[in-house]
mmCIF file of C-alpha atoms in Angstrom:
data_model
loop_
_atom_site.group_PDB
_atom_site.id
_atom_site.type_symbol
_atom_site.label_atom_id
_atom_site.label_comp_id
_atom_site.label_asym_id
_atom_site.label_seq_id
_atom_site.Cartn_x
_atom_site.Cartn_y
_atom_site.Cartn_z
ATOM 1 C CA UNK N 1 0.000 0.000 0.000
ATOM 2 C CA UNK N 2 0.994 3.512 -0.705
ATOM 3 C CA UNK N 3 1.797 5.676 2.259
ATOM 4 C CA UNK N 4 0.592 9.006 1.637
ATOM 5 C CA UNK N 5 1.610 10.887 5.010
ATOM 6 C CA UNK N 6 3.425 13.773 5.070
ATOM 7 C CA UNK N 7 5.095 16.969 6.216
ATOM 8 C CA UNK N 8 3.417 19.955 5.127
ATOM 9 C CA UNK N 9 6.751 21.515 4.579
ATOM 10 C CA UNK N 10 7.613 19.803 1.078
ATOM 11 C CA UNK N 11 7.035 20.438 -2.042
ATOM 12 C CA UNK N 12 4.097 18.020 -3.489
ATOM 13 C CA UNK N 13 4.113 16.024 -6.692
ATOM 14 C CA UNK N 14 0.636 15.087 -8.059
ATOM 15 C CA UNK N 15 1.762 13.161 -11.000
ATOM 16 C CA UNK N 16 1.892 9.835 -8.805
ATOM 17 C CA UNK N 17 -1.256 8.665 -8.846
ATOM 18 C CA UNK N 18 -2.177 5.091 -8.208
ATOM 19 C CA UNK N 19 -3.309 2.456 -10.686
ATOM 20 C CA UNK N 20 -7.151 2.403 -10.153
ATOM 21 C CA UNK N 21 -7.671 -1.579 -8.560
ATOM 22 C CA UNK N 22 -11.514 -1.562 -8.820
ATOM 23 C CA UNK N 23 -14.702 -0.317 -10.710
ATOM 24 C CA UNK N 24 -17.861 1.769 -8.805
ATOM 25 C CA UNK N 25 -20.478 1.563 -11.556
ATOM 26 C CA UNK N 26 -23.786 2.884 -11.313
ATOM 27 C CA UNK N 27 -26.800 0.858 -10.410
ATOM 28 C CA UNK N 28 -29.345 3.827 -9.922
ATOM 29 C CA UNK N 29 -30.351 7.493 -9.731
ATOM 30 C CA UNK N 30 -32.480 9.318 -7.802
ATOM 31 C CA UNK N 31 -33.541 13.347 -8.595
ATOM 32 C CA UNK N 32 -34.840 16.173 -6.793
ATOM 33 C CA UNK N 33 -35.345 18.660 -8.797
ATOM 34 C CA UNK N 34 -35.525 22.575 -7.382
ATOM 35 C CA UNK N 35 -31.877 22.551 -5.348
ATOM 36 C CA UNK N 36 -28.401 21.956 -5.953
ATOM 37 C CA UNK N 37 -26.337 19.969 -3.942
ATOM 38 C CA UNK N 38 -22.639 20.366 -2.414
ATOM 39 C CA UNK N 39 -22.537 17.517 0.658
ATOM 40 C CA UNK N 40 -24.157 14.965 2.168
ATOM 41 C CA UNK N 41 -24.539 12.617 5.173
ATOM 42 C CA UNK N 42 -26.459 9.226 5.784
ATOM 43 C CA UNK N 43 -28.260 9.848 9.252
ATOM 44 C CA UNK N 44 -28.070 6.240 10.946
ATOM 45 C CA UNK N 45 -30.574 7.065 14.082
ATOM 46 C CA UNK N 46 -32.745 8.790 11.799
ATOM 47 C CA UNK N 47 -32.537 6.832 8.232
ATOM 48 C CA UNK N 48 -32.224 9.791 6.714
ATOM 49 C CA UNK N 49 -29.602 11.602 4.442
ATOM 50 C CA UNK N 50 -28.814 15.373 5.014
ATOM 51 C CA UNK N 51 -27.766 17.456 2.102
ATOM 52 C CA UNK N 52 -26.417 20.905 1.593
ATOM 53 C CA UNK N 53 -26.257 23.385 -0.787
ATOM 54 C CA UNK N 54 -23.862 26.294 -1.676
ATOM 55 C CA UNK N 55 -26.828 28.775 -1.621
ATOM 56 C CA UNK N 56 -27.300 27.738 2.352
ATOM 57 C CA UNK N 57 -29.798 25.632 2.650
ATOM 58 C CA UNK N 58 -30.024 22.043 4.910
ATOM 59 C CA UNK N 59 -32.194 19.322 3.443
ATOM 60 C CA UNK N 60 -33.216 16.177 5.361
ATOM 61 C CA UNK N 61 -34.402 13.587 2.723
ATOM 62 C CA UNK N 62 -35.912 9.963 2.679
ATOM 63 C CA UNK N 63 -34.107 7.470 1.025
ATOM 64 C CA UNK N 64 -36.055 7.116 -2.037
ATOM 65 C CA UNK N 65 -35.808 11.044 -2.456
ATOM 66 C CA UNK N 66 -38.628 12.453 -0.509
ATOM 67 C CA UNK N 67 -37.900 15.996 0.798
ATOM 68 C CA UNK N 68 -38.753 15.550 4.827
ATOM 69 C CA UNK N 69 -37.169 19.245 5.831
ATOM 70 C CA UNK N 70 -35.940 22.367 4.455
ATOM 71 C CA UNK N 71 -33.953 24.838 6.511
ATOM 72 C CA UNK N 72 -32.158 28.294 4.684
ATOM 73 C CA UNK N 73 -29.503 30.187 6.267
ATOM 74 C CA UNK N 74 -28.746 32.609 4.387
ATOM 75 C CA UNK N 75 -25.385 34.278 3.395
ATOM 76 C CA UNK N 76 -23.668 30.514 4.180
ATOM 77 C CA UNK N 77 -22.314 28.610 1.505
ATOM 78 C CA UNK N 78 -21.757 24.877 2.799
ATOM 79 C CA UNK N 79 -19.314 22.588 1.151
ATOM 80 C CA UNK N 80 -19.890 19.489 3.423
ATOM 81 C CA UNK N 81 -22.166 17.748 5.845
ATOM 82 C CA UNK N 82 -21.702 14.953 9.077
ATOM 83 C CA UNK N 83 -22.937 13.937 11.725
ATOM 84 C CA UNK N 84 -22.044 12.593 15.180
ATOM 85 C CA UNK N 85 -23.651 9.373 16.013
ATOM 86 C CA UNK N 86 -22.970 9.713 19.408
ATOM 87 C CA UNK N 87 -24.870 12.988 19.726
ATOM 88 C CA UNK N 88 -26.990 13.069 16.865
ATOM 89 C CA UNK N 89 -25.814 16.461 15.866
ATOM 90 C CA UNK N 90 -25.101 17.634 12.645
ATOM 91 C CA UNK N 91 -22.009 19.459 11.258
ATOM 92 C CA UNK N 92 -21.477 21.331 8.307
ATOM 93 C CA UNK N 93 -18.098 22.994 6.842
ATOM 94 C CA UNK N 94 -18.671 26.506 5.047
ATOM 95 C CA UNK N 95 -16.375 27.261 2.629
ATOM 96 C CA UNK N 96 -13.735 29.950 2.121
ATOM 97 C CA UNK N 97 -14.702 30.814 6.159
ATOM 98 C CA UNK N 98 -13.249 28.135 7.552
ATOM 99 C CA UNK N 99 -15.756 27.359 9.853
ATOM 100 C CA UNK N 100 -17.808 24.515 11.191
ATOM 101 C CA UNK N 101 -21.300 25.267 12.498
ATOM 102 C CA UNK N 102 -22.909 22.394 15.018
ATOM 103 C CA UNK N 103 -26.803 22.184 13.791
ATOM 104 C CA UNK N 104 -29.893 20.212 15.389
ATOM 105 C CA UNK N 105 -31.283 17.476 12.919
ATOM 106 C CA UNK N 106 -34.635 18.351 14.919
ATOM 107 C CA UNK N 107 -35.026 21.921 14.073
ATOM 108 C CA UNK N 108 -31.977 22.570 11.736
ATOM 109 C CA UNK N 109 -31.171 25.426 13.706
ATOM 110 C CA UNK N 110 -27.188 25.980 14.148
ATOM 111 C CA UNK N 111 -25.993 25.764 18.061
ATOM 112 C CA UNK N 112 -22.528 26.382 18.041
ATOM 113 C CA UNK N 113 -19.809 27.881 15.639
ATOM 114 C CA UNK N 114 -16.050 27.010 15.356
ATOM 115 C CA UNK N 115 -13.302 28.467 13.354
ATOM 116 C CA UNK N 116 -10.574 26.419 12.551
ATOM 117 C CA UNK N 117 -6.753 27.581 11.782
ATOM 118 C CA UNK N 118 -5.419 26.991 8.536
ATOM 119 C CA UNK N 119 -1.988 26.355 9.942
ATOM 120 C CA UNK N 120 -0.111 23.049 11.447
ATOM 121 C CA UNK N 121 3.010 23.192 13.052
ATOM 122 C CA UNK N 122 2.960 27.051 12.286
ATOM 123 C CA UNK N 123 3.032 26.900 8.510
ATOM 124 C CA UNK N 124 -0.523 27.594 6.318
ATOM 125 C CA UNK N 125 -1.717 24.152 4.694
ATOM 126 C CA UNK N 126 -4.692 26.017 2.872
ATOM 127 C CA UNK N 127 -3.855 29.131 1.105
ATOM 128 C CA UNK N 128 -6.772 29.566 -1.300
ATOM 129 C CA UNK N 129 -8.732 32.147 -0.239
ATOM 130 C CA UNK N 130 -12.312 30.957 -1.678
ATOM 131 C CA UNK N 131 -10.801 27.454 -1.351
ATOM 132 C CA UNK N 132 -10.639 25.439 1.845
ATOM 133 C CA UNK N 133 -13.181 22.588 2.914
ATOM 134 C CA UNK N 134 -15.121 21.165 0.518
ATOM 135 C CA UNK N 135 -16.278 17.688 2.458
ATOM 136 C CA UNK N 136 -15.990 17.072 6.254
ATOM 137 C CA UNK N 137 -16.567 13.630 8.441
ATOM 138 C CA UNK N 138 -16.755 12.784 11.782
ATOM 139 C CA UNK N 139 -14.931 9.922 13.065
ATOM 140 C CA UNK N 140 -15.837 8.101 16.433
ATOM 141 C CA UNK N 141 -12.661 7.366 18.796
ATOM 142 C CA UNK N 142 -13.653 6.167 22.217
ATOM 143 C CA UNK N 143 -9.890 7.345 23.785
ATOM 144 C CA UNK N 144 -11.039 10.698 22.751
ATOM 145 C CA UNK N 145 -12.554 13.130 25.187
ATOM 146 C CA UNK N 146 -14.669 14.811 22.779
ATOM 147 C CA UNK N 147 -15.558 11.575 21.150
ATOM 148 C CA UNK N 148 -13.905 11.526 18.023
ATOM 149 C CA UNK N 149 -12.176 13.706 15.093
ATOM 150 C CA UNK N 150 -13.644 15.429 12.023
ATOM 151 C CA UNK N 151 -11.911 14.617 8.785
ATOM 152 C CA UNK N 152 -11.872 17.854 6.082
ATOM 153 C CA UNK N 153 -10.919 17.915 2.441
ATOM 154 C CA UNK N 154 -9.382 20.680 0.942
ATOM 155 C CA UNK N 155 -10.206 22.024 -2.720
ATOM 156 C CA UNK N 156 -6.748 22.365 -4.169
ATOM 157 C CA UNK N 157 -7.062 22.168 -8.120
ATOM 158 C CA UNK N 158 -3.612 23.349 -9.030
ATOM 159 C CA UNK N 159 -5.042 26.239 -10.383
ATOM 160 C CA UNK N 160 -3.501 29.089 -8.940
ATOM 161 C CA UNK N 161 -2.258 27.170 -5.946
ATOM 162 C CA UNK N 162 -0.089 24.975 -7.182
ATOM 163 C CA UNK N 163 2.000 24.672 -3.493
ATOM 164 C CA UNK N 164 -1.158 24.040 -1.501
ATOM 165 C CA UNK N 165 -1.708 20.110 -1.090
ATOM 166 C CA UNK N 166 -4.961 18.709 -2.415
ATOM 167 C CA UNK N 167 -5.081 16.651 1.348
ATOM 168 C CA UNK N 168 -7.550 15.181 3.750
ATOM 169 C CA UNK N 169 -6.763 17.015 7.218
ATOM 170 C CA UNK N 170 -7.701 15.742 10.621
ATOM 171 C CA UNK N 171 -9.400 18.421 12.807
ATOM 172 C CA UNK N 172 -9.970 18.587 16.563
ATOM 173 C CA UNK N 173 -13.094 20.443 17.784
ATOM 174 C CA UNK N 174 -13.605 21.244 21.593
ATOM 175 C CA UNK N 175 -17.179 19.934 21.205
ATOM 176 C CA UNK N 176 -17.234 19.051 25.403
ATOM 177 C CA UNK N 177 -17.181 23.361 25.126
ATOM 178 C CA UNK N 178 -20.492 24.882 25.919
ATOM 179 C CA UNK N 179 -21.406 28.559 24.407
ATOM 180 C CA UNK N 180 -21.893 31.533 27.637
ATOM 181 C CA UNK N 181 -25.148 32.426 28.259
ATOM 182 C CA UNK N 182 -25.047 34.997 25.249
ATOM 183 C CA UNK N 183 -23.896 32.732 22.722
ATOM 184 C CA UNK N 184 -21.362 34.850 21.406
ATOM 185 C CA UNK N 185 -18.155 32.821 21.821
ATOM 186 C CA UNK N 186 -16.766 31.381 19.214
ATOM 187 C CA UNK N 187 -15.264 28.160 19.705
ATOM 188 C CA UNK N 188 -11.434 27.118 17.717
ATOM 189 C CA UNK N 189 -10.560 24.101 16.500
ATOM 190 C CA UNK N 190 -7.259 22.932 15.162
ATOM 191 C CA UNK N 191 -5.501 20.531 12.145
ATOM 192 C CA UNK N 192 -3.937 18.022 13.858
ATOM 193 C CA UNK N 193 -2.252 16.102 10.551
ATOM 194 C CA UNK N 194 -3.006 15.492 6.950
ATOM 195 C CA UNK N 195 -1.813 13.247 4.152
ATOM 196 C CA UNK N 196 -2.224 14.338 0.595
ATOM 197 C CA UNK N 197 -4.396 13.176 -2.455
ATOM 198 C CA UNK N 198 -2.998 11.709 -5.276
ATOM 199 C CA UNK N 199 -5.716 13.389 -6.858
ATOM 200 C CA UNK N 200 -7.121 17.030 -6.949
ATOM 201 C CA UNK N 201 -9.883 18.873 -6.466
ATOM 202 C CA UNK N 202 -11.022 17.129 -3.512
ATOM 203 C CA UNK N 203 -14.935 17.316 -2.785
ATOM 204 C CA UNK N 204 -16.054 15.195 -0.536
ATOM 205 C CA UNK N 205 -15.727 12.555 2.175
ATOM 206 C CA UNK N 206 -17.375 9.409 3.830
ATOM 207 C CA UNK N 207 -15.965 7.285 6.536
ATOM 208 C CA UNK N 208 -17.181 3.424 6.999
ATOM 209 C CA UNK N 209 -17.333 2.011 10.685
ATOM 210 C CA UNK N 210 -17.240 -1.498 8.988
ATOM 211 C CA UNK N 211 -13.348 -1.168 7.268
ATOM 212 C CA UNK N 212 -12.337 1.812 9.278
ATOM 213 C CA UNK N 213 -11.251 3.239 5.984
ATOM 214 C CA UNK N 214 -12.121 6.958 4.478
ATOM 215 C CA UNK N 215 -13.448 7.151 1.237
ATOM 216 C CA UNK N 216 -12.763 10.422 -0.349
ATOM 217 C CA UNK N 217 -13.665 12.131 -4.090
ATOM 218 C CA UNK N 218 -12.612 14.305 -6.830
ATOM 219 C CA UNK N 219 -14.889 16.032 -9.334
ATOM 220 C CA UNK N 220 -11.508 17.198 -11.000
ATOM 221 C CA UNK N 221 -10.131 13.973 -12.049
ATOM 222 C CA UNK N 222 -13.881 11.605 -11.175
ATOM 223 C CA UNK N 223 -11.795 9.464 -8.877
ATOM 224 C CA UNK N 224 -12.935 7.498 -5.531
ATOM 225 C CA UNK N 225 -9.946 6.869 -3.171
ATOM 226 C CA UNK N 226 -10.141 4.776 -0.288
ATOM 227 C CA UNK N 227 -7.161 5.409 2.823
ATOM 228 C CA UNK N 228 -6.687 4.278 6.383
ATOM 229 C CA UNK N 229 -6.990 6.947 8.831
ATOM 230 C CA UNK N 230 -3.050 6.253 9.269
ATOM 231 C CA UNK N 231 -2.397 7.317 5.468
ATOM 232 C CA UNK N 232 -2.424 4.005 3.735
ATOM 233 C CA UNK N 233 -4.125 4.491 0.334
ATOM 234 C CA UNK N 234 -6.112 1.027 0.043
ATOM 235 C CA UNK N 235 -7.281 0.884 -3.621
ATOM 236 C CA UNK N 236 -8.623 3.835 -6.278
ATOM 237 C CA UNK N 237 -11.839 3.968 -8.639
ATOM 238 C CA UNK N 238 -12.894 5.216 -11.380
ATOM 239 C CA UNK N 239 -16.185 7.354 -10.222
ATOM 240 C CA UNK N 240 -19.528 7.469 -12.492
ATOM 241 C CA UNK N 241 -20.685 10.827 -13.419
ATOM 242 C CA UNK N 242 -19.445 14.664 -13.056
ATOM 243 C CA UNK N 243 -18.974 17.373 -11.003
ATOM 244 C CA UNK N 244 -19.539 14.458 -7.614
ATOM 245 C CA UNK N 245 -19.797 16.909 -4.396
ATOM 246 C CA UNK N 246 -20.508 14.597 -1.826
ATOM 247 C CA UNK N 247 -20.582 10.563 -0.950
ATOM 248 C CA UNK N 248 -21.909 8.576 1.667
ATOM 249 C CA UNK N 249 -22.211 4.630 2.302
ATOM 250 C CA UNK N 250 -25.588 2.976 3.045
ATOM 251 C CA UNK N 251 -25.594 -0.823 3.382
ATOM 252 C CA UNK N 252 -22.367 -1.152 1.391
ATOM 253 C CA UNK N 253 -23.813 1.023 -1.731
ATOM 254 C CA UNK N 254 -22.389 4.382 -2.017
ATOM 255 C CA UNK N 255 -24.827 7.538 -2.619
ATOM 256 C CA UNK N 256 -22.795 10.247 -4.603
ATOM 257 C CA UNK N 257 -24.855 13.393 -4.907
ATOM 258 C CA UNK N 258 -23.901 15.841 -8.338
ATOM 259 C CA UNK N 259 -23.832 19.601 -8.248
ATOM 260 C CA UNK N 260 -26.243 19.913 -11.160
ATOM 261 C CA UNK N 261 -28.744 23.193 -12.372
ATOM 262 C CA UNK N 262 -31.831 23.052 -10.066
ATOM 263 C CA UNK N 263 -31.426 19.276 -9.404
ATOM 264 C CA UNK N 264 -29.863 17.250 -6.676
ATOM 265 C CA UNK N 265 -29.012 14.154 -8.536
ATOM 266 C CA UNK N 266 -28.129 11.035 -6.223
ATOM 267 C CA UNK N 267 -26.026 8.046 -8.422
ATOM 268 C CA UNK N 268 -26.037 4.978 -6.243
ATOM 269 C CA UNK N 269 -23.278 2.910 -6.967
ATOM 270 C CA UNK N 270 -20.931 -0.104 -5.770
ATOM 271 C CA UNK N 271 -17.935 -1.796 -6.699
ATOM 272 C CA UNK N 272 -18.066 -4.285 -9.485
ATOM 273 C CA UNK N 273 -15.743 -6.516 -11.512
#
């Protein structure tokens, strides 16, 4: 396996990609029309999937496409959507801000807000200034005191930024931190490591409980690459359709939602000889 972890001090090479070991073909589609998606999560305690878009709004929606709820915030453009399934709570990344906002999957209404740094070991990992997350997943870890880790992708296409990593970063969020009685505060988090993609333009980013492996993808190059948490890249895959902004695993089948005019478009697909 390919170990992809590195110092953020180096100059990186993205002409190294992996052989792609597998195929993810498409064995459905499901539309919404009206909204465009840029994330999603599968819900477990709710069997439900939540979906952002980059005009601000936070969909909850059945599995066969039924819209259940429909929250706007306005000004907000998400890039990514998780959830903790020891809490329940939802969290979504907002691009170019650098933020993560903590939302109730009851009333979609956001609770707390953290900014995270762009640096790690005092040098800037994302430089782009509209760029930054563009998928984020929470990972459980019982030795943890807050529970777990959130995993981001950054957006690096080489256009423009052609020294900033296209790299999944692990972030720490005090989410044992509660708000004062104002709600003012504004909670920091922190990158605590990173490996980068063999691929670019990152956009989103699912992790299975079953393998303990990420799954990551790039509308740039329509790639699916699987990793360990520790860096290991496990296998690539072609991925079926265009402009992919978001994944997520349901009973083995992944849901990969397209940033299409006025339609969310999910393509459910799974690996296949």
């Amino acid at each position: 396996m390919h170990k992809a972890w590195v110092l953020f001090l180096v100059l990186f090479l993205f002409g190294c990609a992996p052989q792609d070991a597998q195929l993810l073909r498409e064995i459905g589609k499901v539309e919404i029309p009206g909204r465009e998606a840029s994330g999603l999560t599968w819900h477990t305690g709710r069997e439900t999937f939540f979906i952002v878009t980059d005009e601000g709004r936070v969909l909850e929606v059945s599995r066969g496409g039924t819209v259940v709820h429909d929250q706007e915030f306005p000004g907000l453009n998400f890039e990514g959507i998780t959830f903790n399934p020891q809490s329940g709570m939802l969290y979504a990344a907002i691009e170019g801000r650098d933020r993560i906002v903590e939302i109730d999957p009851d009333s979609l209404a956001v609770l707390r807000e953290f900014a995270v740094s762009r640096k790690l070991d005092g040098s800037k990992v994302i430089t782009g200034g509209k760029e930054g997350f563009e998928g984020i997943e929470f990972v459980p870890d019982a030795s943890h005191p807050d529970g777990g880790t959130f995993f981001v992708v950054n957006q690096a296409t080489g256009e423009g930024t052609k020294r900033e990593p296209s790299a999944i970063l692990e972030v720490d969020l005090p989410l044992h931190f509660t708000l004062p009685p104002d709600g003012k505060k504004l909670l920091k988090g922190e990158i605590l490591r990173g490996f980068v993609s063999p691929f670019l333009g990152l956009s989103g980013i699912h992790f299975d409980s079953r393998s303990g492996h990420l799954f990551a993808i790039s509308d740039t190059e329509d790639r699916l690459l699987e990793a360990t948490l520790d860096g290991d890249i496990v296998r690539t895959s072609v991925l079926p359709g265009q402009n992919q902004e978001g994944v997520a695993m349901v009973d083995g089948d992944f849901f990969i939602v397209q940033d299409e005019p006025a339609t969310i478009t999910f393509l459910i697909c799974r690996f296949g000889e």
